[in-house]
Amino acid sequence: MKVDIFGIRYTVTDYDKASDEIIYAAKLNKSFGVSALAVHGLIECYNNPQLKEKVNKLDLIVPDGQPVRWAMNSFYKVGLADRVYGPTLTLEVLKKADKENLSIYLYGSKQSTLDAFSENIIRWFPNVSIVGIHADRFRNATPEEDLQDIEKINTSGANIVLVGRGCPRQEIWVSDHLGKVNAAMMAVGAAFDFHAGTLPQAPSWMQKNG
């Protein structure tokens, strides 16, 4: 079930259902787009019709922020007990990927962050294979570079591509690569820094209260 919040079609879901849907697509190497879209991303889309169109092409848009959850519950009475926070969803997907012996590709962020994140993934989820790492260019790829990136990802056989390019660049990248990259692509942004240990998260009481 999807509901419209200021023009964005959010899926009414939770961590378990969302991660199951992602793992299902990943096992099939299906081109599948995911965004954990909080208030910042929602307002960017509201102010930019072209961005909104791109984001709405994604298969799964989860309510990352508490205010998004509140709006969904208030407007549509969907009874969501919790938001679906990108960094937590990333861990839930990796837990299930670990059980299924799936492979992942890390795309975006700084090399130092990728190195630290990779080390933690190897330690926490030993059955997950990291089949590729690509640091962000911090600019748009040329058409030639983009084709090379697509070929590298598809050749690697990655089931899941974690995309950490910051919002909305990561959502644009995932949307633009639907039908091109044969994997479940997750725009999860700050999850890279949080799980690499390079950036602290807000205290849980603050997160729960939005």
Protein backbone atom coordinates (compact mmCIF):
# COMPACT_ATOMS: atom_id res chain seq x y z
CA MET A 1 0.00 0.00 0.00
CA LYS A 2 1.26 3.46 -0.93
CA VAL A 3 0.07 6.84 0.29
CA ASP A 4 0.68 10.32 -1.08
CA ILE A 5 2.53 12.76 1.17
CA PHE A 6 2.96 16.11 -0.59
CA GLY A 7 3.29 14.34 -3.94
CA ILE A 8 5.60 11.51 -2.90
CA ARG A 9 4.23 7.95 -2.88
CA TYR A 10 5.45 6.45 0.38
CA THR A 11 5.03 2.73 1.05
CA VAL A 12 3.22 1.80 4.26
CA THR A 13 5.78 -0.64 5.65
CA ASP A 14 8.09 -1.56 8.50
CA TYR A 15 11.68 -2.78 8.78
CA ASP A 16 10.80 -6.45 8.37
CA LYS A 17 8.52 -6.05 5.35
CA ALA A 18 10.77 -3.52 3.61
CA SER A 19 13.91 -5.63 4.10
CA ASP A 20 12.07 -8.75 2.88
CA GLU A 21 11.03 -6.91 -0.29
CA ILE A 22 14.58 -5.73 -0.91
CA ILE A 23 16.09 -9.18 -0.32
CA TYR A 24 13.52 -10.76 -2.66
CA ALA A 25 14.57 -8.39 -5.48
CA ALA A 26 18.25 -8.81 -4.60
CA LYS A 27 18.14 -12.61 -4.89
CA LEU A 28 16.63 -12.27 -8.37
CA ASN A 29 19.17 -9.60 -9.37
CA LYS A 30 16.16 -7.48 -10.21
CA SER A 31 16.71 -3.80 -10.91
CA PHE A 32 14.93 -2.33 -7.89
CA GLY A 33 15.10 1.20 -6.45
CA VAL A 34 14.81 2.07 -2.77
CA SER A 35 14.96 5.38 -0.89
CA ALA A 36 14.76 6.05 2.83
CA LEU A 37 13.31 9.53 2.36
CA ALA A 38 13.16 11.84 5.36
CA VAL A 39 11.73 15.36 5.58
CA HIS A 40 14.67 17.00 3.80
CA GLY A 41 14.23 14.77 0.76
CA LEU A 42 10.47 15.19 0.80
CA ILE A 43 10.72 19.00 0.76
CA GLU A 44 13.38 18.88 -1.98
CA CYS A 45 10.90 16.86 -4.06
CA TYR A 46 8.02 19.20 -3.22
CA ASN A 47 10.06 22.17 -4.46
CA ASN A 48 11.42 20.41 -7.56
CA PRO A 49 8.86 18.67 -9.85
CA GLN A 50 11.61 16.97 -11.89
CA LEU A 51 13.15 15.48 -8.75
CA LYS A 52 9.71 14.39 -7.55
CA GLU A 53 9.13 12.58 -10.83
CA LYS A 54 12.47 10.75 -10.53
CA VAL A 55 11.91 9.75 -6.90
CA ASN A 56 8.39 8.47 -7.63
CA LYS A 57 9.89 6.03 -10.16
CA LEU A 58 11.51 4.15 -7.28
CA ASP A 59 9.93 0.87 -6.25
CA LEU A 60 10.09 1.44 -2.51
CA ILE A 61 10.09 4.80 -0.69
CA VAL A 62 10.12 4.27 3.07
CA PRO A 63 9.21 6.87 5.74
CA ASP A 64 12.64 7.61 7.18
CA GLY A 65 11.70 10.56 9.42
CA GLN A 66 9.31 10.61 12.35
CA PRO A 67 7.43 13.63 10.87
CA VAL A 68 6.83 11.62 7.69
CA ARG A 69 5.41 8.76 9.77
CA TRP A 70 3.27 11.20 11.76
CA ALA A 71 1.89 12.68 8.53
CA MET A 72 1.09 9.21 7.13
CA ASN A 73 -0.68 8.23 10.35
CA SER A 74 -2.53 11.54 10.60
CA PHE A 75 -3.67 11.79 6.98
CA TYR A 76 -4.31 8.10 6.23
CA LYS A 77 -4.69 6.39 9.66
CA VAL A 78 -2.20 3.69 8.62
CA GLY A 79 -1.06 3.01 12.19
CA LEU A 80 2.71 2.94 11.60
CA ALA A 81 4.35 2.16 14.94
CA ASP A 82 7.78 3.37 13.84
CA ARG A 83 9.57 5.12 11.01
CA VAL A 84 11.86 3.14 8.69
CA TYR A 85 15.20 4.81 9.31
CA GLY A 86 17.74 4.33 6.51
CA PRO A 87 20.74 3.33 8.68
CA THR A 88 18.65 0.78 10.60
CA LEU A 89 17.08 -0.56 7.40
CA THR A 90 20.60 -1.00 6.01
CA LEU A 91 21.52 -3.22 8.96
CA GLU A 92 18.28 -5.21 8.66
CA VAL A 93 18.97 -5.82 4.97
CA LEU A 94 22.58 -6.83 5.69
CA LYS A 95 21.40 -9.26 8.41
CA LYS A 96 19.13 -11.00 5.92
CA ALA A 97 21.76 -10.81 3.18
CA ASP A 98 24.15 -12.54 5.59
CA LYS A 99 21.72 -15.46 5.97
CA GLU A 100 21.34 -15.71 2.19
CA ASN A 101 25.08 -15.34 1.37
CA LEU A 102 24.38 -12.36 -0.87
CA SER A 103 26.88 -9.89 -2.30
CA ILE A 104 26.95 -6.11 -2.05
CA TYR A 105 28.53 -3.19 -3.85
CA LEU A 106 29.27 0.10 -2.09
CA TYR A 107 28.84 3.19 -4.27
CA GLY A 108 29.52 6.72 -3.04
CA SER A 109 31.05 8.48 -0.04
CA LYS A 110 34.78 8.99 0.67
CA GLN A 111 37.36 6.22 0.37
CA SER A 112 38.23 6.41 4.07
CA THR A 113 34.56 6.01 5.01
CA LEU A 114 34.16 3.11 2.59
CA ASP A 115 37.22 1.37 4.05
CA ALA A 116 35.90 1.67 7.61
CA PHE A 117 32.36 0.66 6.60
CA SER A 118 33.72 -2.36 4.69
CA GLU A 119 35.73 -3.52 7.70
CA ASN A 120 32.63 -3.37 9.88
CA ILE A 121 30.47 -5.21 7.35
CA ILE A 122 33.08 -8.00 7.15
CA ARG A 123 33.16 -8.23 10.94
CA TRP A 124 29.40 -8.00 11.55
CA PHE A 125 28.14 -9.97 8.52
CA PRO A 126 30.84 -12.52 7.56
CA ASN A 127 28.67 -14.26 4.93
CA VAL A 128 28.10 -11.05 2.96
CA SER A 129 30.54 -10.65 0.08
CA ILE A 130 31.69 -7.14 -0.81
CA VAL A 131 32.23 -7.44 -4.56
CA GLY A 132 32.95 -3.79 -5.32
CA ILE A 133 33.71 -0.41 -3.80
CA HIS A 134 33.43 2.88 -5.66
CA ALA A 135 34.24 6.17 -3.96
CA ASP A 136 32.17 9.16 -5.04
CA ARG A 137 33.63 11.44 -7.70
CA PHE A 138 31.67 14.30 -6.06
CA ARG A 139 30.54 15.32 -9.52
CA ASN A 140 28.31 13.80 -12.17
CA ALA A 141 29.91 10.96 -14.11
CA THR A 142 30.50 11.48 -17.80
CA PRO A 143 28.40 9.20 -20.06
CA GLU A 144 31.50 7.04 -20.62
CA GLU A 145 32.24 6.81 -16.89
CA ASP A 146 28.63 5.96 -16.18
CA LEU A 147 28.65 3.08 -18.67
CA GLN A 148 31.85 1.80 -17.06
CA ASP A 149 30.28 2.02 -13.60
CA ILE A 150 27.20 0.09 -14.75
CA GLU A 151 29.35 -2.59 -16.36
CA LYS A 152 31.51 -2.97 -13.23
CA ILE A 153 28.48 -3.33 -10.97
CA ASN A 154 26.69 -5.81 -13.23
CA THR A 155 29.85 -7.82 -13.91
CA SER A 156 30.50 -8.05 -10.16
CA GLY A 157 27.21 -9.94 -9.75
CA ALA A 158 26.23 -7.74 -6.80
CA ASN A 159 22.79 -8.46 -5.40
CA ILE A 160 22.57 -5.15 -3.52
CA VAL A 161 24.10 -1.75 -4.24
CA LEU A 162 24.26 0.57 -1.24
CA VAL A 163 24.34 4.14 -2.54
CA GLY A 164 25.67 6.89 -0.27
CA ARG A 165 25.82 10.12 -2.22
CA GLY A 166 23.71 12.40 -0.04
CA CYS A 167 20.13 13.41 -0.69
CA PRO A 168 18.93 14.03 -3.37
CA ARG A 169 21.96 13.01 -5.48
CA GLN A 170 21.64 9.39 -4.40
CA GLU A 171 17.92 9.23 -5.21
CA ILE A 172 18.60 10.68 -8.66
CA TRP A 173 21.37 8.12 -9.24
CA VAL A 174 19.17 5.18 -8.24
CA SER A 175 16.25 6.42 -10.34
CA ASP A 176 18.47 6.98 -13.38
CA HIS A 177 19.90 3.45 -13.09
CA LEU A 178 16.62 1.54 -12.89
CA GLY A 179 16.65 -0.99 -15.70
CA LYS A 180 20.42 -0.57 -16.10
CA VAL A 181 21.86 -1.95 -12.85
CA ASN A 182 20.78 -5.53 -12.14
CA ALA A 183 20.54 -5.25 -8.37
CA ALA A 184 18.49 -3.81 -5.53
CA MET A 185 19.79 -0.24 -5.19
CA MET A 186 19.36 1.45 -1.82
CA ALA A 187 19.78 5.21 -1.37
CA VAL A 188 20.77 5.25 2.31
CA GLY A 189 23.10 8.24 2.61
CA ALA A 190 24.30 8.78 6.15
CA ALA A 191 24.25 5.03 6.86
CA PHE A 192 27.75 4.89 5.38
CA ASP A 193 29.15 7.39 7.89
CA PHE A 194 27.16 6.11 10.86
CA HIS A 195 28.15 2.47 10.34
CA ALA A 196 31.73 3.41 9.48
CA GLY A 197 31.89 5.22 12.83
CA THR A 198 32.95 8.49 11.21
CA LEU A 199 29.80 10.40 12.24
CA PRO A 200 27.81 10.06 15.48
CA GLN A 201 24.05 9.55 15.40
CA ALA A 202 21.64 11.64 17.47
CA PRO A 203 20.63 10.12 20.83
CA SER A 204 17.78 7.61 20.53
CA TRP A 205 15.38 9.74 22.61
CA MET A 206 15.91 12.62 20.18
CA GLN A 207 15.39 10.38 17.16
CA LYS A 208 12.17 8.88 18.59
CA ASN A 209 10.76 12.35 19.23
CA GLY A 210 11.62 13.60 15.78
